[in-house]
C-alpha cells in the first residue's frame, strides 16, 4: 500500500511540475476550458471528495442531500476548485499590475490603515476562491506577508509550492518539520508591524478551538485568535471569491478581543466571532468554498480529529 501511495504522490507532483511549466505557455481560454472539462468529469464520477463537498455544502445552504440543486452547486464548486489550480499555474507569469487591477476589494483600508499606524495585522481566511491570488494582490499593493503552509507529500511538491508562493512575495513557514517556532516567528512579525495571513476555518492540529459553525460544532485553528490576544495585532477576517473572470476580496472589520476573561476564554470568543464572519462570507459565495474534507465533529468517526 505504501508503494502505491508513494507512486500516486509522485504522479501528482509531476502533474504540478508540468502545470507550472506548460500552462503559462499555452493560450488562456483553451486551457481554462480543459480545466473546466476536467472538473465536470471529476464531479460526474461522484468520488469521495465530490460527495464530501456536497455534504458540506448541504450544511451551508440547507439544500437537501441528493437534490438537483445541491448537485448543481457541487458542480459549480468543482469548477471553482479547478479554476483555482488553472490560475495558480498562470499566476507567476501574470504582471503584478494586472493582478491588482483585476482584484475588486472591499475593506482594503482595514489593512492599509493599521499598517500605516505601525500596528501588525493578522488576516484570517477560509479556503475560498484563489487565496494565492489574494496574496499576490496583497504583495502588489505593498504588504508582503508571512504565512504557514501544510507540508504536502512528496517533499518535491511541497518545495514547488513554497517556491511558487515565495516567488509571489510571501514568506512561507512549514506547518510541520520546521524549527518548531512558527508561533514565535509570526508573533515577531506582527509585533514589528508586519502582516500575517493564515487559513482559519479548519483545524490541522489537535489544539484547535471548538466553535459553532453553521449550527454544528467544529474546530478552528487557535493561531489567529491567539496572535490577536497575545500581541494586540488587528485580526481581520477575509473572504475570497471569483467575480466573473476577475477576483473579489472582502476584508471585514477587526474582530474585537474581549477585555475581560482568561486567555483561553478570550481566544474562544475571538474564534467564535471569526466563525460567525466566515459563515456570512461562505453563505454569499458557497460555490467558491473549497472544503472537500470532513469538517464538522459529528461527521468524524469516534476518536478522530478533523484531518
Coordinates of C-alpha atoms in Angstrom, one line a residue:
X1 CA 0.0 0.0 0.0
X2 CA 2.8 2.4 0.9
X3 CA 4.4 1.9 -2.5
X4 CA 1.1 2.7 -4.3
X5 CA 0.6 5.8 -2.3
X6 CA 4.1 6.9 -3.0
X7 CA 3.7 6.3 -6.7
X8 CA 0.5 8.4 -6.6
X9 CA 2.2 11.2 -4.8
X10 CA 4.9 11.2 -7.4
X11 CA 2.3 11.4 -10.2
X12 CA 0.6 14.3 -8.5
X13 CA 4.0 16.1 -8.1
X14 CA 4.8 15.5 -11.7
X15 CA 1.5 16.9 -12.8
X16 CA 2.0 20.1 -10.8
X17 CA 5.5 20.5 -12.2
X18 CA 4.2 20.2 -15.7
X19 CA 1.4 22.6 -14.9
X20 CA 3.7 25.3 -13.7
X21 CA 5.9 24.8 -16.7
X22 CA 3.4 24.3 -19.6
X23 CA 0.2 26.1 -18.8
X24 CA 1.7 29.6 -19.0
X25 CA 3.0 28.8 -22.4
X26 CA -0.5 28.0 -23.8
X27 CA -3.4 30.3 -24.6
X28 CA -5.5 31.0 -21.6
X29 CA -9.1 30.3 -22.9
X30 CA -8.4 26.8 -24.2
X31 CA -6.5 25.7 -21.1
X32 CA -9.3 27.2 -18.9
X33 CA -11.8 25.1 -20.9
X34 CA -9.7 22.0 -20.3
X35 CA -9.7 22.5 -16.6
X36 CA -13.5 23.1 -16.6
X37 CA -13.9 19.9 -18.6
X38 CA -11.8 18.0 -16.0
X39 CA -13.8 19.5 -13.2
X40 CA -17.0 18.2 -14.8
X41 CA -15.5 14.8 -15.3
X42 CA -14.5 14.6 -11.6
X43 CA -17.9 15.8 -10.5
X44 CA -19.7 13.3 -12.7
X45 CA -17.7 10.4 -11.3
X46 CA -19.1 11.1 -7.8
X47 CA -15.9 10.2 -5.9
X48 CA -15.3 10.7 -2.2
X49 CA -14.2 14.3 -2.4
X50 CA -17.2 15.3 -4.5
X51 CA -19.6 13.7 -2.1
X52 CA -17.9 15.3 0.8
X53 CA -18.0 18.7 -0.8
X54 CA -21.8 18.4 -1.5
X55 CA -22.3 17.1 2.1
X56 CA -20.6 20.2 3.4
X57 CA -22.5 22.5 1.0
X58 CA -25.7 20.9 2.2
X59 CA -25.0 22.1 5.8
X60 CA -24.1 25.6 4.5
X61 CA -27.1 26.1 2.3
X62 CA -29.8 23.9 3.8
X63 CA -30.3 22.2 0.4
X64 CA -31.5 18.6 0.6
X65 CA -28.8 15.9 0.2
X66 CA -29.1 14.4 -3.2
X67 CA -31.3 17.2 -4.6
X68 CA -30.7 18.5 -8.1
X69 CA -30.0 22.0 -6.7
X70 CA -27.2 20.6 -4.5
X71 CA -25.7 18.5 -7.3
X72 CA -25.5 21.7 -9.5
X73 CA -23.9 23.6 -6.7
X74 CA -21.4 20.8 -6.3
X75 CA -20.5 21.0 -9.9
X76 CA -20.1 24.8 -9.6
X77 CA -17.9 24.1 -6.6
X78 CA -15.7 21.7 -8.5
X79 CA -15.4 24.1 -11.4
X80 CA -14.3 26.8 -8.9
X81 CA -11.8 24.5 -7.4
X82 CA -10.3 23.5 -10.7
X83 CA -10.2 27.2 -11.7
X84 CA -8.0 27.8 -8.7
X85 CA -5.4 25.3 -10.0
X86 CA -5.6 26.7 -13.5
X87 CA -4.9 30.1 -12.2
X88 CA -2.0 29.2 -9.9
X89 CA -0.2 27.7 -12.8
X90 CA -0.6 31.0 -14.7
X91 CA -0.1 33.4 -11.8
X92 CA 3.7 33.5 -11.7
X93 CA 3.8 34.9 -15.3
X94 CA 1.0 37.4 -14.7
X95 CA 2.1 41.0 -14.4
X96 CA 1.6 42.3 -10.8
X97 CA -0.2 45.4 -12.2
X98 CA -2.8 43.1 -13.8
X99 CA -3.4 41.2 -10.6
X100 CA -4.0 44.4 -8.7
X101 CA -6.2 45.9 -11.4
X102 CA -8.5 42.8 -11.7
X103 CA -8.9 42.4 -7.9
X104 CA -12.1 44.0 -6.5
X105 CA -11.6 44.7 -2.8
X106 CA -14.0 45.7 -0.1
X107 CA -12.4 46.9 3.1
X108 CA -8.8 47.3 1.9
X109 CA -8.5 50.3 4.3
X110 CA -8.6 48.0 7.3
X111 CA -5.1 46.7 6.2
X112 CA -3.7 49.9 4.9
X113 CA -4.7 52.0 8.0
X114 CA -3.4 49.6 10.6
X115 CA -0.1 49.0 8.8
X116 CA 0.3 52.8 8.3
X117 CA -0.2 53.2 12.1
X118 CA 2.6 50.7 12.8
X119 CA 0.2 48.0 14.0
X120 CA 0.5 44.4 12.9
X121 CA -2.3 42.7 11.0
X122 CA -3.4 39.0 11.0
X123 CA -5.6 38.2 8.0
X124 CA -7.6 35.0 8.7
X125 CA -9.1 33.3 5.6
X126 CA -11.3 30.3 4.9
X127 CA -10.4 28.1 2.0
X128 CA -12.2 30.1 -0.7
X129 CA -11.6 31.3 -4.2
X130 CA -8.0 31.8 -5.1
X131 CA -6.2 32.6 -1.9
X132 CA -2.8 32.7 -3.6
X133 CA -4.1 35.3 -6.0
X134 CA -5.3 37.3 -3.0
X135 CA -1.8 37.0 -1.5
X136 CA -0.4 38.3 -4.8
X137 CA -2.7 41.3 -4.6
X138 CA -1.7 42.0 -1.0
X139 CA 2.0 42.0 -2.0
X140 CA 1.2 44.0 -5.1
X141 CA -0.3 46.8 -3.0
X142 CA 2.7 47.0 -0.8
X143 CA 2.2 44.5 2.0
X144 CA 4.5 41.4 1.8
X145 CA 3.4 38.9 4.4
X146 CA 4.2 35.7 6.3
X147 CA 2.1 32.6 6.1
X148 CA 2.1 28.9 7.1
X149 CA 1.8 26.0 4.6
X150 CA 0.7 22.5 5.3
X151 CA 3.6 20.1 4.5
X152 CA 2.5 18.3 1.3
X153 CA 3.7 14.9 0.1
X154 CA 6.0 14.2 -1.6
X155 CA 8.6 16.7 -0.4
X156 CA 9.2 17.8 -4.0
X157 CA 5.6 19.0 -4.3
X158 CA 5.9 20.9 -1.0
X159 CA 9.1 22.6 -2.2
X160 CA 7.5 23.6 -5.5
X161 CA 4.5 25.1 -3.7
X162 CA 6.8 27.0 -1.4
X163 CA 8.9 28.3 -4.3
X164 CA 5.7 29.3 -6.1
X165 CA 4.5 31.3 -3.1
X166 CA 7.9 32.8 -2.3
X167 CA 8.0 33.9 -6.0
X168 CA 4.8 35.9 -5.4
X169 CA 6.5 37.7 -2.4
X170 CA 5.3 35.6 0.5
X171 CA 7.4 34.3 3.4
X172 CA 6.3 30.7 3.9
X173 CA 6.8 28.7 7.1
X174 CA 6.1 24.9 7.1
X175 CA 3.3 23.8 9.4
X176 CA 5.4 20.8 10.4
X177 CA 9.0 19.8 10.0
X178 CA 10.4 23.3 10.6
X179 CA 12.2 24.7 13.6
X180 CA 9.1 24.4 15.8
X181 CA 8.9 28.1 16.4
X182 CA 6.2 29.2 14.0
X183 CA 4.1 31.0 16.5
X184 CA 7.0 32.9 17.8
X185 CA 8.0 33.9 14.3
X186 CA 4.5 35.0 13.5
X187 CA 4.2 37.0 16.7
X188 CA 7.5 38.7 16.0
X189 CA 6.3 39.7 12.5
X190 CA 3.1 41.4 13.7
X191 CA 4.8 43.0 16.8
X192 CA 7.1 44.7 14.2
X193 CA 4.0 46.0 12.3
X194 CA 4.0 43.3 9.7
X195 CA 1.2 41.3 8.1
X196 CA 0.4 37.6 8.6
X197 CA -2.1 35.6 6.6
X198 CA -3.4 32.3 7.9
X199 CA -6.1 29.7 6.8
X200 CA -8.5 29.7 9.7
X201 CA -11.7 27.6 9.3
X202 CA -10.2 24.1 9.5
X203 CA -8.1 22.8 12.3
X204 CA -5.0 20.9 11.3
X205 CA -3.7 20.2 14.8
X206 CA -5.1 18.7 17.9
X207 CA -5.1 22.1 19.7
X208 CA -8.0 23.6 17.8
X209 CA -10.7 25.7 19.4
X210 CA -14.2 24.4 19.3
X211 CA -16.8 26.7 17.7
X212 CA -20.4 26.6 16.4
X213 CA -20.3 26.8 12.6
X214 CA -23.5 26.7 10.5
X215 CA -25.3 25.2 13.5
X216 CA -22.9 22.4 14.5
X217 CA -19.6 22.0 16.3
X218 CA -16.2 22.1 14.6
X219 CA -12.7 23.1 15.4
X220 CA -10.8 26.2 14.2
X221 CA -7.1 26.8 14.5
X222 CA -6.1 28.6 17.7
X223 CA -3.2 30.5 16.0
X224 CA -5.1 33.6 14.5
X225 CA -7.1 34.3 17.7
X226 CA -4.1 33.7 19.9
X227 CA -1.9 36.1 17.9
X228 CA -4.6 38.8 18.4
X229 CA -4.9 38.1 22.1
X230 CA -1.2 38.0 22.8
X231 CA 0.2 40.6 20.5
X232 CA -2.6 43.2 20.1
X233 CA -2.5 42.8 16.3
X234 CA -5.6 43.6 14.3
X235 CA -7.4 40.3 13.4
X236 CA -9.2 40.8 10.1
X237 CA -11.3 38.1 8.6
X238 CA -11.2 38.0 4.8
X239 CA -13.3 36.1 2.4
X240 CA -12.1 35.5 -1.2
X241 CA -14.3 34.7 -4.3
X242 CA -14.4 34.9 -8.0
X243 CA -16.0 37.8 -9.8
X244 CA -16.5 36.8 -13.5
X245 CA -13.0 36.5 -14.9
X246 CA -11.7 38.6 -12.0
X247 CA -11.4 38.2 -8.3
X248 CA -13.0 39.6 -5.2
X249 CA -11.8 40.0 -1.6
X250 CA -13.9 41.2 1.3
X251 CA -11.7 42.3 4.2
X252 CA -14.1 42.5 7.2
X253 CA -13.9 44.8 10.2
X254 CA -11.5 43.9 13.0
X255 CA -12.5 41.1 15.4
X256 CA -12.5 42.6 18.9
X257 CA -10.7 40.9 21.7
X258 CA -12.7 40.9 25.0
X259 CA -11.3 43.0 27.8
X260 CA -12.3 40.5 30.5
X261 CA -11.7 36.8 30.9
X262 CA -8.8 34.4 30.9
X263 CA -6.6 33.9 27.8
X264 CA -8.4 30.7 26.9
X265 CA -11.8 32.5 27.2
X266 CA -10.7 35.4 25.0
X267 CA -9.3 33.0 22.4
X268 CA -12.6 31.1 22.4
X269 CA -14.6 34.3 22.0
X270 CA -12.5 35.5 19.1
X271 CA -12.6 32.2 17.4
X272 CA -16.4 32.1 17.5
X273 CA -16.5 35.7 16.2
X274 CA -14.3 34.5 13.2
X275 CA -16.6 31.6 12.6
X276 CA -19.6 33.9 12.5
X277 CA -18.0 36.2 9.9
X278 CA -16.9 33.2 7.8
X279 CA -20.5 31.9 7.9
X280 CA -21.7 35.1 6.2
X281 CA -18.9 35.2 3.6
X282 CA -19.3 31.5 2.7
X283 CA -23.1 31.8 2.5
X284 CA -22.7 34.6 0.0
X285 CA -20.3 32.6 -2.2
X286 CA -20.9 28.9 -1.4
X287 CA -19.7 27.7 -4.8
X288 CA -16.2 29.2 -4.1
X289 CA -15.7 27.4 -0.7
X290 CA -13.3 24.6 -1.4
X291 CA -13.9 22.3 1.5
X292 CA -13.5 18.7 0.2
X293 CA -12.6 17.2 3.6
X294 CA -14.6 16.4 6.8
X295 CA -15.0 19.5 8.9
X296 CA -17.8 19.1 11.5
X297 CA -17.1 17.0 14.5
X298 CA -20.2 14.9 14.1
X299 CA -19.0 13.8 10.7
X300 CA -15.9 12.2 12.1
X301 CA -15.5 8.6 13.3
X302 CA -15.2 8.4 17.1
X303 CA -11.8 9.5 18.4
X304 CA -10.8 11.1 15.1
X305 CA -9.7 14.8 14.7
X306 CA -10.7 16.7 11.5
X307 CA -8.0 15.7 9.1

